[in-house]
Amino acid sequence: MGPGKTLPMQAFMAWMSGTGVSIFSILITGMILMTPAKTIMSVQQTFAPLERAGKGGSGAKLDLTMQKAVFVAINVAGILFGIYRLSIMGLLPTTSSDWLAFIPAKRYVEFSG
């Protein structure tokens, strides 16, 4: 439930920070991207107490694959929201004009005048 609760809060914070490129909106967007990434990296530690406590403490492990998949999917949704936020702010190179530095200059064979 933890990642599902943070998504609406992060969406509200993103809405309050606006779509302009300022230090506050960039920091909020960085937080929106980093929190789910760190959470995905610690899936095993998050579910370890639940796996150990499986079946009344008899030592048998519970199969929490589906719960882990949902947990990761919710966090991936958070990362996608952060990428969408970067796109709205204009910080992702999504247009052809963003790549003009890599287009070679036109060389003219003839000159008049």
mmCIF file of N, CA and C in Angstrom:
data_model
loop_
_atom_site.group_PDB
_atom_site.id
_atom_site.type_symbol
_atom_site.label_atom_id
_atom_site.label_comp_id
_atom_site.label_asym_id
_atom_site.label_seq_id
_atom_site.Cartn_x
_atom_site.Cartn_y
_atom_site.Cartn_z
ATOM 1 N N MET A 1 0.814 -1.205 0.000
ATOM 2 C CA MET A 1 0.000 0.000 0.000
ATOM 3 C C MET A 1 0.849 1.257 0.000
ATOM 4 N N GLY A 2 2.074 1.169 0.465
ATOM 5 C CA GLY A 2 2.928 2.346 0.580
ATOM 6 C C GLY A 2 3.115 3.105 -0.724
ATOM 7 N N PRO A 3 3.533 2.430 -1.819
ATOM 8 C CA PRO A 3 3.734 3.165 -3.068
ATOM 9 C C PRO A 3 2.439 3.736 -3.629
ATOM 10 N N GLY A 4 1.337 3.028 -3.429
ATOM 11 C CA GLY A 4 0.048 3.530 -3.911
ATOM 12 C C GLY A 4 -0.390 4.789 -3.193
ATOM 13 N N LYS A 5 0.020 4.930 -1.939
ATOM 14 C CA LYS A 5 -0.329 6.130 -1.182
ATOM 15 C C LYS A 5 0.530 7.326 -1.579
ATOM 16 N N THR A 6 1.749 7.068 -2.021
ATOM 17 C CA THR A 6 2.629 8.183 -2.362
ATOM 18 C C THR A 6 2.316 8.787 -3.729
ATOM 19 N N LEU A 7 1.725 8.009 -4.643
ATOM 20 C CA LEU A 7 1.440 8.546 -5.984
ATOM 21 C C LEU A 7 0.520 9.764 -5.955
ATOM 22 N N PRO A 8 -0.623 9.745 -5.246
ATOM 23 C CA PRO A 8 -1.453 10.950 -5.206
ATOM 24 C C PRO A 8 -0.755 12.139 -4.541
ATOM 25 N N MET A 9 0.039 11.863 -3.502
ATOM 26 C CA MET A 9 0.759 12.945 -2.841
ATOM 27 C C MET A 9 1.774 13.565 -3.791
ATOM 28 N N GLN A 10 2.491 12.729 -4.527
ATOM 29 C CA GLN A 10 3.471 13.251 -5.473
ATOM 30 C C GLN A 10 2.799 13.997 -6.621
ATOM 31 N N ALA A 11 1.649 13.523 -7.061
ATOM 32 C CA ALA A 11 0.913 14.228 -8.114
ATOM 33 C C ALA A 11 0.467 15.605 -7.627
ATOM 34 N N PHE A 12 0.015 15.685 -6.384
ATOM 35 C CA PHE A 12 -0.393 16.979 -5.829
ATOM 36 C C PHE A 12 0.804 17.911 -5.704
ATOM 37 N N MET A 13 1.930 17.390 -5.243
ATOM 38 C CA MET A 13 3.128 18.229 -5.124
ATOM 39 C C MET A 13 3.594 18.707 -6.495
ATOM 40 N N ALA A 14 3.497 17.844 -7.501
ATOM 41 C CA ALA A 14 3.883 18.238 -8.858
ATOM 42 C C ALA A 14 2.952 19.320 -9.392
ATOM 43 N N TRP A 15 1.667 19.186 -9.104
ATOM 44 C CA TRP A 15 0.707 20.193 -9.553
ATOM 45 C C TRP A 15 0.974 21.530 -8.864
ATOM 46 N N MET A 16 1.284 21.484 -7.573
ATOM 47 C CA MET A 16 1.545 22.721 -6.836
ATOM 48 C C MET A 16 2.843 23.399 -7.285
ATOM 49 N N SER A 17 3.828 22.623 -7.740
ATOM 50 C CA SER A 17 5.103 23.230 -8.141
ATOM 51 C C SER A 17 5.044 23.843 -9.537
ATOM 52 N N GLY A 18 4.039 23.507 -10.320
ATOM 53 C CA GLY A 18 3.877 24.111 -11.640
ATOM 54 C C GLY A 18 4.691 23.409 -12.702
ATOM 55 N N THR A 19 4.542 23.873 -13.949
ATOM 56 C CA THR A 19 5.235 23.249 -15.068
ATOM 57 C C THR A 19 6.444 24.045 -15.525
ATOM 58 N N GLY A 20 6.707 25.172 -14.905
ATOM 59 C CA GLY A 20 7.877 25.952 -15.270
ATOM 60 C C GLY A 20 9.149 25.289 -14.773
ATOM 61 N N VAL A 21 10.258 25.647 -15.402
ATOM 62 C CA VAL A 21 11.549 25.093 -14.995
ATOM 63 C C VAL A 21 12.123 25.992 -13.911
ATOM 64 N N SER A 22 11.979 25.551 -12.685
ATOM 65 C CA SER A 22 12.561 26.258 -11.547
ATOM 66 C C SER A 22 13.204 25.224 -10.635
ATOM 67 N N ILE A 23 13.976 25.676 -9.690
ATOM 68 C CA ILE A 23 14.691 24.743 -8.822
ATOM 69 C C ILE A 23 13.707 23.900 -8.016
ATOM 70 N N PHE A 24 12.614 24.486 -7.573
ATOM 71 C CA PHE A 24 11.645 23.743 -6.762
ATOM 72 C C PHE A 24 10.971 22.653 -7.587
ATOM 73 N N SER A 25 10.545 22.978 -8.804
ATOM 74 C CA SER A 25 9.879 21.968 -9.626
ATOM 75 C C SER A 25 10.846 20.873 -10.063
ATOM 76 N N ILE A 26 12.111 21.216 -10.281
ATOM 77 C CA ILE A 26 13.100 20.201 -10.638
ATOM 78 C C ILE A 26 13.375 19.284 -9.449
ATOM 79 N N LEU A 27 13.446 19.842 -8.245
ATOM 80 C CA LEU A 27 13.656 19.026 -7.051
ATOM 81 C C LEU A 27 12.471 18.092 -6.804
ATOM 82 N N ILE A 28 11.262 18.600 -6.988
ATOM 83 C CA ILE A 28 10.072 17.752 -6.823
ATOM 84 C C ILE A 28 10.088 16.624 -7.841
ATOM 85 N N THR A 29 10.441 16.940 -9.089
ATOM 86 C CA THR A 29 10.492 15.919 -10.129
ATOM 87 C C THR A 29 11.591 14.896 -9.831
ATOM 88 N N GLY A 30 12.716 15.356 -9.323
ATOM 89 C CA GLY A 30 13.776 14.433 -8.929
ATOM 90 C C GLY A 30 13.319 13.495 -7.828
ATOM 91 N N MET A 31 12.563 14.029 -6.874
ATOM 92 C CA MET A 31 12.021 13.196 -5.807
ATOM 93 C C MET A 31 11.013 12.197 -6.351
ATOM 94 N N ILE A 32 10.201 12.634 -7.307
ATOM 95 C CA ILE A 32 9.207 11.746 -7.921
ATOM 96 C C ILE A 32 9.906 10.592 -8.645
ATOM 97 N N LEU A 33 11.065 10.842 -9.234
ATOM 98 C CA LEU A 33 11.797 9.794 -9.939
ATOM 99 C C LEU A 33 12.622 8.915 -9.000
ATOM 100 N N MET A 34 13.238 9.492 -7.990
ATOM 101 C CA MET A 34 14.159 8.747 -7.139
ATOM 102 C C MET A 34 13.456 7.859 -6.118
ATOM 103 N N THR A 35 12.335 8.299 -5.576
ATOM 104 C CA THR A 35 11.654 7.505 -4.552
ATOM 105 C C THR A 35 11.232 6.132 -5.078
ATOM 106 N N PRO A 36 10.539 6.042 -6.225
ATOM 107 C CA PRO A 36 10.198 4.703 -6.723
ATOM 108 C C PRO A 36 11.424 3.889 -7.138
ATOM 109 N N ALA A 37 12.456 4.545 -7.660
ATOM 110 C CA ALA A 37 13.651 3.810 -8.070
ATOM 111 C C ALA A 37 14.323 3.161 -6.863
ATOM 112 N N LYS A 38 14.435 3.903 -5.773
ATOM 113 C CA LYS A 38 15.021 3.340 -4.553
ATOM 114 C C LYS A 38 14.145 2.225 -3.997
ATOM 115 N N THR A 39 12.840 2.396 -4.091
ATOM 116 C CA THR A 39 11.917 1.385 -3.576
ATOM 117 C C THR A 39 12.001 0.100 -4.391
ATOM 118 N N ILE A 40 12.144 0.219 -5.710
ATOM 119 C CA ILE A 40 12.275 -0.971 -6.553
ATOM 120 C C ILE A 40 13.565 -1.717 -6.214
ATOM 121 N N MET A 41 14.621 -0.982 -5.904
ATOM 122 C CA MET A 41 15.893 -1.611 -5.559
ATOM 123 C C MET A 41 15.821 -2.386 -4.243
ATOM 124 N N SER A 42 14.861 -2.057 -3.392
ATOM 125 C CA SER A 42 14.787 -2.701 -2.077
ATOM 126 C C SER A 42 13.555 -3.600 -1.932
ATOM 127 N N VAL A 43 13.098 -4.206 -3.022
ATOM 128 C CA VAL A 43 11.913 -5.068 -2.970
ATOM 129 C C VAL A 43 12.159 -6.273 -2.062
ATOM 130 N N GLN A 44 13.319 -6.892 -2.180
ATOM 131 C CA GLN A 44 13.593 -8.085 -1.380
ATOM 132 C C GLN A 44 13.615 -7.759 0.114
ATOM 133 N N GLN A 45 14.215 -6.632 0.487
ATOM 134 C CA GLN A 45 14.253 -6.250 1.897
ATOM 135 C C GLN A 45 12.865 -5.884 2.406
ATOM 136 N N THR A 46 12.032 -5.319 1.550
ATOM 137 C CA THR A 46 10.684 -4.938 1.946
ATOM 138 C C THR A 46 9.833 -6.163 2.251
ATOM 139 N N PHE A 47 9.977 -7.201 1.445
ATOM 140 C CA PHE A 47 9.135 -8.390 1.599
ATOM 141 C C PHE A 47 9.775 -9.482 2.448
ATOM 142 N N ALA A 48 11.009 -9.316 2.869
ATOM 143 C CA ALA A 48 11.691 -10.354 3.648
ATOM 144 C C ALA A 48 10.962 -10.706 4.947
ATOM 145 N N PRO A 49 10.488 -9.734 5.744
ATOM 146 C CA PRO A 49 9.774 -10.116 6.972
ATOM 147 C C PRO A 49 8.496 -10.907 6.697
ATOM 148 N N LEU A 50 7.814 -10.604 5.614
ATOM 149 C CA LEU A 50 6.589 -11.328 5.284
ATOM 150 C C LEU A 50 6.880 -12.753 4.835
ATOM 151 N N GLU A 51 7.976 -12.934 4.105
ATOM 152 C CA GLU A 51 8.331 -14.273 3.653
ATOM 153 C C GLU A 51 8.756 -15.160 4.822
ATOM 154 N N ARG A 52 9.478 -14.582 5.786
ATOM 155 C CA ARG A 52 9.922 -15.355 6.946
ATOM 156 C C ARG A 52 8.767 -15.720 7.868
ATOM 157 N N ALA A 53 7.765 -14.863 7.936
ATOM 158 C CA ALA A 53 6.637 -15.096 8.834
ATOM 159 C C ALA A 53 5.588 -16.005 8.212
ATOM 160 N N GLY A 54 5.895 -16.576 7.069
ATOM 161 C CA GLY A 54 4.921 -17.390 6.338
ATOM 162 C C GLY A 54 4.465 -18.624 7.077
ATOM 163 N N LYS A 55 3.233 -18.948 6.926
ATOM 164 C CA LYS A 55 2.598 -20.157 7.440
ATOM 165 C C LYS A 55 2.795 -20.338 8.938
ATOM 166 N N GLY A 56 2.551 -19.280 9.683
ATOM 167 C CA GLY A 56 2.568 -19.379 11.137
ATOM 168 C C GLY A 56 3.939 -19.545 11.744
ATOM 169 N N GLY A 57 4.958 -19.132 11.064
ATOM 170 C CA GLY A 57 6.306 -19.217 11.607
ATOM 171 C C GLY A 57 6.887 -20.621 11.551
ATOM 172 N N SER A 58 6.339 -21.497 10.737
ATOM 173 C CA SER A 58 6.821 -22.875 10.658
ATOM 174 C C SER A 58 8.107 -23.005 9.850
ATOM 175 N N GLY A 59 8.568 -21.936 9.318
ATOM 176 C CA GLY A 59 9.794 -21.962 8.537
ATOM 177 C C GLY A 59 9.555 -22.027 7.036
ATOM 178 N N ALA A 60 8.360 -22.371 6.619
ATOM 179 C CA ALA A 60 8.050 -22.419 5.191
ATOM 180 C C ALA A 60 7.884 -20.996 4.662
ATOM 181 N N LYS A 61 8.403 -20.760 3.476
ATOM 182 C CA LYS A 61 8.312 -19.423 2.889
ATOM 183 C C LYS A 61 7.005 -19.280 2.114
ATOM 184 N N LEU A 62 6.462 -18.084 2.166
ATOM 185 C CA LEU A 62 5.284 -17.761 1.360
ATOM 186 C C LEU A 62 5.725 -17.380 -0.044
ATOM 187 N N ASP A 63 4.885 -17.648 -1.025
ATOM 188 C CA ASP A 63 5.152 -17.218 -2.391
ATOM 189 C C ASP A 63 4.494 -15.859 -2.585
ATOM 190 N N LEU A 64 5.295 -14.819 -2.572
ATOM 191 C CA LEU A 64 4.795 -13.445 -2.692
ATOM 192 C C LEU A 64 5.117 -12.847 -4.058
ATOM 193 N N THR A 65 5.190 -13.675 -5.072
ATOM 194 C CA THR A 65 5.568 -13.199 -6.408
ATOM 195 C C THR A 65 4.556 -12.202 -6.955
ATOM 196 N N MET A 66 3.274 -12.504 -6.815
ATOM 197 C CA MET A 66 2.241 -11.598 -7.336
ATOM 198 C C MET A 66 2.252 -10.261 -6.587
ATOM 199 N N GLN A 67 2.420 -10.304 -5.281
ATOM 200 C CA GLN A 67 2.460 -9.075 -4.495
ATOM 201 C C GLN A 67 3.685 -8.238 -4.858
ATOM 202 N N LYS A 68 4.802 -8.900 -5.091
ATOM 203 C CA LYS A 68 6.008 -8.183 -5.502
ATOM 204 C C LYS A 68 5.820 -7.554 -6.886
ATOM 205 N N ALA A 69 5.149 -8.276 -7.780
ATOM 206 C CA ALA A 69 4.918 -7.750 -9.128
ATOM 207 C C ALA A 69 4.029 -6.513 -9.087
ATOM 208 N N VAL A 70 2.992 -6.542 -8.257
ATOM 209 C CA VAL A 70 2.117 -5.367 -8.116
ATOM 210 C C VAL A 70 2.892 -4.216 -7.494
ATOM 211 N N PHE A 71 3.715 -4.513 -6.496
ATOM 212 C CA PHE A 71 4.540 -3.501 -5.835
ATOM 213 C C PHE A 71 5.459 -2.814 -6.840
ATOM 214 N N VAL A 72 6.118 -3.626 -7.672
ATOM 215 C CA VAL A 72 7.019 -3.072 -8.689
ATOM 216 C C VAL A 72 6.230 -2.303 -9.742
ATOM 217 N N ALA A 73 5.055 -2.797 -10.140
ATOM 218 C CA ALA A 73 4.241 -2.109 -11.152
ATOM 219 C C ALA A 73 3.798 -0.731 -10.674
ATOM 220 N N ILE A 74 3.422 -0.634 -9.410
ATOM 221 C CA ILE A 74 3.019 0.670 -8.871
ATOM 222 C C ILE A 74 4.204 1.621 -8.870
ATOM 223 N N ASN A 75 5.387 1.123 -8.533
ATOM 224 C CA ASN A 75 6.576 1.977 -8.544
ATOM 225 C C ASN A 75 6.995 2.357 -9.955
ATOM 226 N N VAL A 76 6.803 1.468 -10.907
ATOM 227 C CA VAL A 76 7.088 1.812 -12.305
ATOM 228 C C VAL A 76 6.127 2.903 -12.773
ATOM 229 N N ALA A 77 4.879 2.844 -12.317
ATOM 230 C CA ALA A 77 3.926 3.915 -12.631
ATOM 231 C C ALA A 77 4.424 5.248 -12.074
ATOM 232 N N GLY A 78 5.025 5.228 -10.896
ATOM 233 C CA GLY A 78 5.604 6.449 -10.334
ATOM 234 C C GLY A 78 6.745 6.982 -11.170
ATOM 235 N N ILE A 79 7.597 6.089 -11.666
ATOM 236 C CA ILE A 79 8.704 6.513 -12.531
ATOM 237 C C ILE A 79 8.171 7.073 -13.846
ATOM 238 N N LEU A 80 7.155 6.424 -14.406
ATOM 239 C CA LEU A 80 6.550 6.930 -15.641
ATOM 240 C C LEU A 80 5.928 8.310 -15.433
ATOM 241 N N PHE A 81 5.327 8.526 -14.270
ATOM 242 C CA PHE A 81 4.791 9.851 -13.967
ATOM 243 C C PHE A 81 5.913 10.883 -13.909
ATOM 244 N N GLY A 82 7.045 10.519 -13.345
ATOM 245 C CA GLY A 82 8.188 11.432 -13.303
ATOM 246 C C GLY A 82 8.714 11.754 -14.689
ATOM 247 N N ILE A 83 8.757 10.752 -15.565
ATOM 248 C CA ILE A 83 9.207 10.986 -16.945
ATOM 249 C C ILE A 83 8.208 11.870 -17.686
ATOM 250 N N TYR A 84 6.910 11.631 -17.450
ATOM 251 C CA TYR A 84 5.883 12.499 -18.042
ATOM 252 C C TYR A 84 6.045 13.932 -17.555
ATOM 253 N N ARG A 85 6.360 14.070 -16.294
ATOM 254 C CA ARG A 85 6.567 15.396 -15.699
ATOM 255 C C ARG A 85 7.759 16.096 -16.360
ATOM 256 N N LEU A 86 8.843 15.362 -16.588
ATOM 257 C CA LEU A 86 9.996 15.942 -17.283
ATOM 258 C C LEU A 86 9.609 16.383 -18.692
ATOM 259 N N SER A 87 8.760 15.602 -19.345
ATOM 260 C CA SER A 87 8.316 15.947 -20.694
ATOM 261 C C SER A 87 7.480 17.221 -20.688
ATOM 262 N N ILE A 88 6.586 17.351 -19.708
ATOM 263 C CA ILE A 88 5.755 18.554 -19.606
ATOM 264 C C ILE A 88 6.627 19.790 -19.371
ATOM 265 N N MET A 89 7.681 19.629 -18.573
ATOM 266 C CA MET A 89 8.561 20.758 -18.265
ATOM 267 C C MET A 89 9.483 21.096 -19.433
ATOM 268 N N GLY A 90 9.527 20.233 -20.449
ATOM 269 C CA GLY A 90 10.381 20.491 -21.603
ATOM 270 C C GLY A 90 11.820 20.076 -21.387
ATOM 271 N N LEU A 91 12.077 19.177 -20.450
ATOM 272 C CA LEU A 91 13.440 18.762 -20.149
ATOM 273 C C LEU A 91 13.852 17.477 -20.852
ATOM 274 N N LEU A 92 12.943 16.880 -21.621
ATOM 275 C CA LEU A 92 13.287 15.695 -22.410
ATOM 276 C C LEU A 92 13.440 16.100 -23.874
ATOM 277 N N PRO A 93 14.465 15.585 -24.539
ATOM 278 C CA PRO A 93 14.655 15.924 -25.954
ATOM 279 C C PRO A 93 13.707 15.120 -26.840
ATOM 280 N N THR A 94 12.527 15.664 -27.082
ATOM 281 C CA THR A 94 11.516 14.919 -27.833
ATOM 282 C C THR A 94 11.212 15.514 -29.207
ATOM 283 N N THR A 95 11.753 16.653 -29.527
ATOM 284 C CA THR A 95 11.497 17.249 -30.839
ATOM 285 C C THR A 95 12.777 17.231 -31.677
ATOM 286 N N SER A 96 12.621 17.394 -32.979
ATOM 287 C CA SER A 96 13.786 17.366 -33.859
ATOM 288 C C SER A 96 14.721 18.551 -33.605
ATOM 289 N N SER A 97 14.193 19.654 -33.137
ATOM 290 C CA SER A 97 15.053 20.811 -32.871
ATOM 291 C C SER A 97 15.966 20.588 -31.671
ATOM 292 N N ASP A 98 15.673 19.607 -30.849
ATOM 293 C CA ASP A 98 16.547 19.297 -29.717
ATOM 294 C C ASP A 98 17.831 18.607 -30.162
ATOM 295 N N TRP A 99 17.844 18.099 -31.374
ATOM 296 C CA TRP A 99 18.984 17.334 -31.861
ATOM 297 C C TRP A 99 19.751 18.061 -32.968
ATOM 298 N N LEU A 100 19.555 19.371 -33.123
ATOM 299 C CA LEU A 100 20.214 20.128 -34.193
ATOM 300 C C LEU A 100 21.734 20.137 -34.067
ATOM 301 N N ALA A 101 22.254 20.012 -32.876
ATOM 302 C CA ALA A 101 23.707 20.027 -32.700
ATOM 303 C C ALA A 101 24.367 18.826 -33.354
ATOM 304 N N PHE A 102 23.625 17.760 -33.580
ATOM 305 C CA PHE A 102 24.188 16.543 -34.153
ATOM 306 C C PHE A 102 23.970 16.434 -35.658
ATOM 307 N N ILE A 103 23.291 17.398 -36.265
ATOM 308 C CA ILE A 103 23.081 17.400 -37.716
ATOM 309 C C ILE A 103 24.239 18.161 -38.350
ATOM 310 N N PRO A 104 24.918 17.541 -39.306
ATOM 311 C CA PRO A 104 26.054 18.242 -39.922
ATOM 312 C C PRO A 104 25.584 19.460 -40.721
ATOM 313 N N ALA A 105 26.438 20.457 -40.741
ATOM 314 C CA ALA A 105 26.117 21.690 -41.486
ATOM 315 C C ALA A 105 26.155 21.401 -42.979
ATOM 316 N N LYS A 106 25.308 22.095 -43.707
ATOM 317 C CA LYS A 106 25.219 21.904 -45.141
ATOM 318 C C LYS A 106 26.449 22.517 -45.804
ATOM 319 N N ARG A 107 27.073 21.756 -46.677
ATOM 320 C CA ARG A 107 28.255 22.251 -47.395
ATOM 321 C C ARG A 107 27.845 22.619 -48.802
ATOM 322 N N TYR A 108 28.111 23.842 -49.182
ATOM 323 C CA TYR A 108 27.762 24.334 -50.513
ATOM 324 C C TYR A 108 28.929 24.077 -51.471
ATOM 325 N N VAL A 109 28.606 23.569 -52.668
ATOM 326 C CA VAL A 109 29.626 23.263 -53.656
ATOM 327 C C VAL A 109 30.020 24.525 -54.425
ATOM 328 N N GLU A 110 29.041 25.378 -54.729
ATOM 329 C CA GLU A 110 29.317 26.592 -55.502
ATOM 330 C C GLU A 110 28.871 27.824 -54.727
ATOM 331 N N PHE A 111 29.557 28.897 -54.997
ATOM 332 C CA PHE A 111 29.204 30.192 -54.426
ATOM 333 C C PHE A 111 29.067 31.182 -55.563
ATOM 334 N N SER A 112 28.126 32.104 -55.459
ATOM 335 C CA SER A 112 27.995 33.134 -56.493
ATOM 336 C C SER A 112 28.327 34.481 -55.887
ATOM 337 N N GLY A 113 28.898 35.306 -56.682
ATOM 338 C CA GLY A 113 29.030 36.638 -56.252
ATOM 339 C C GLY A 113 30.327 37.170 -56.028
#
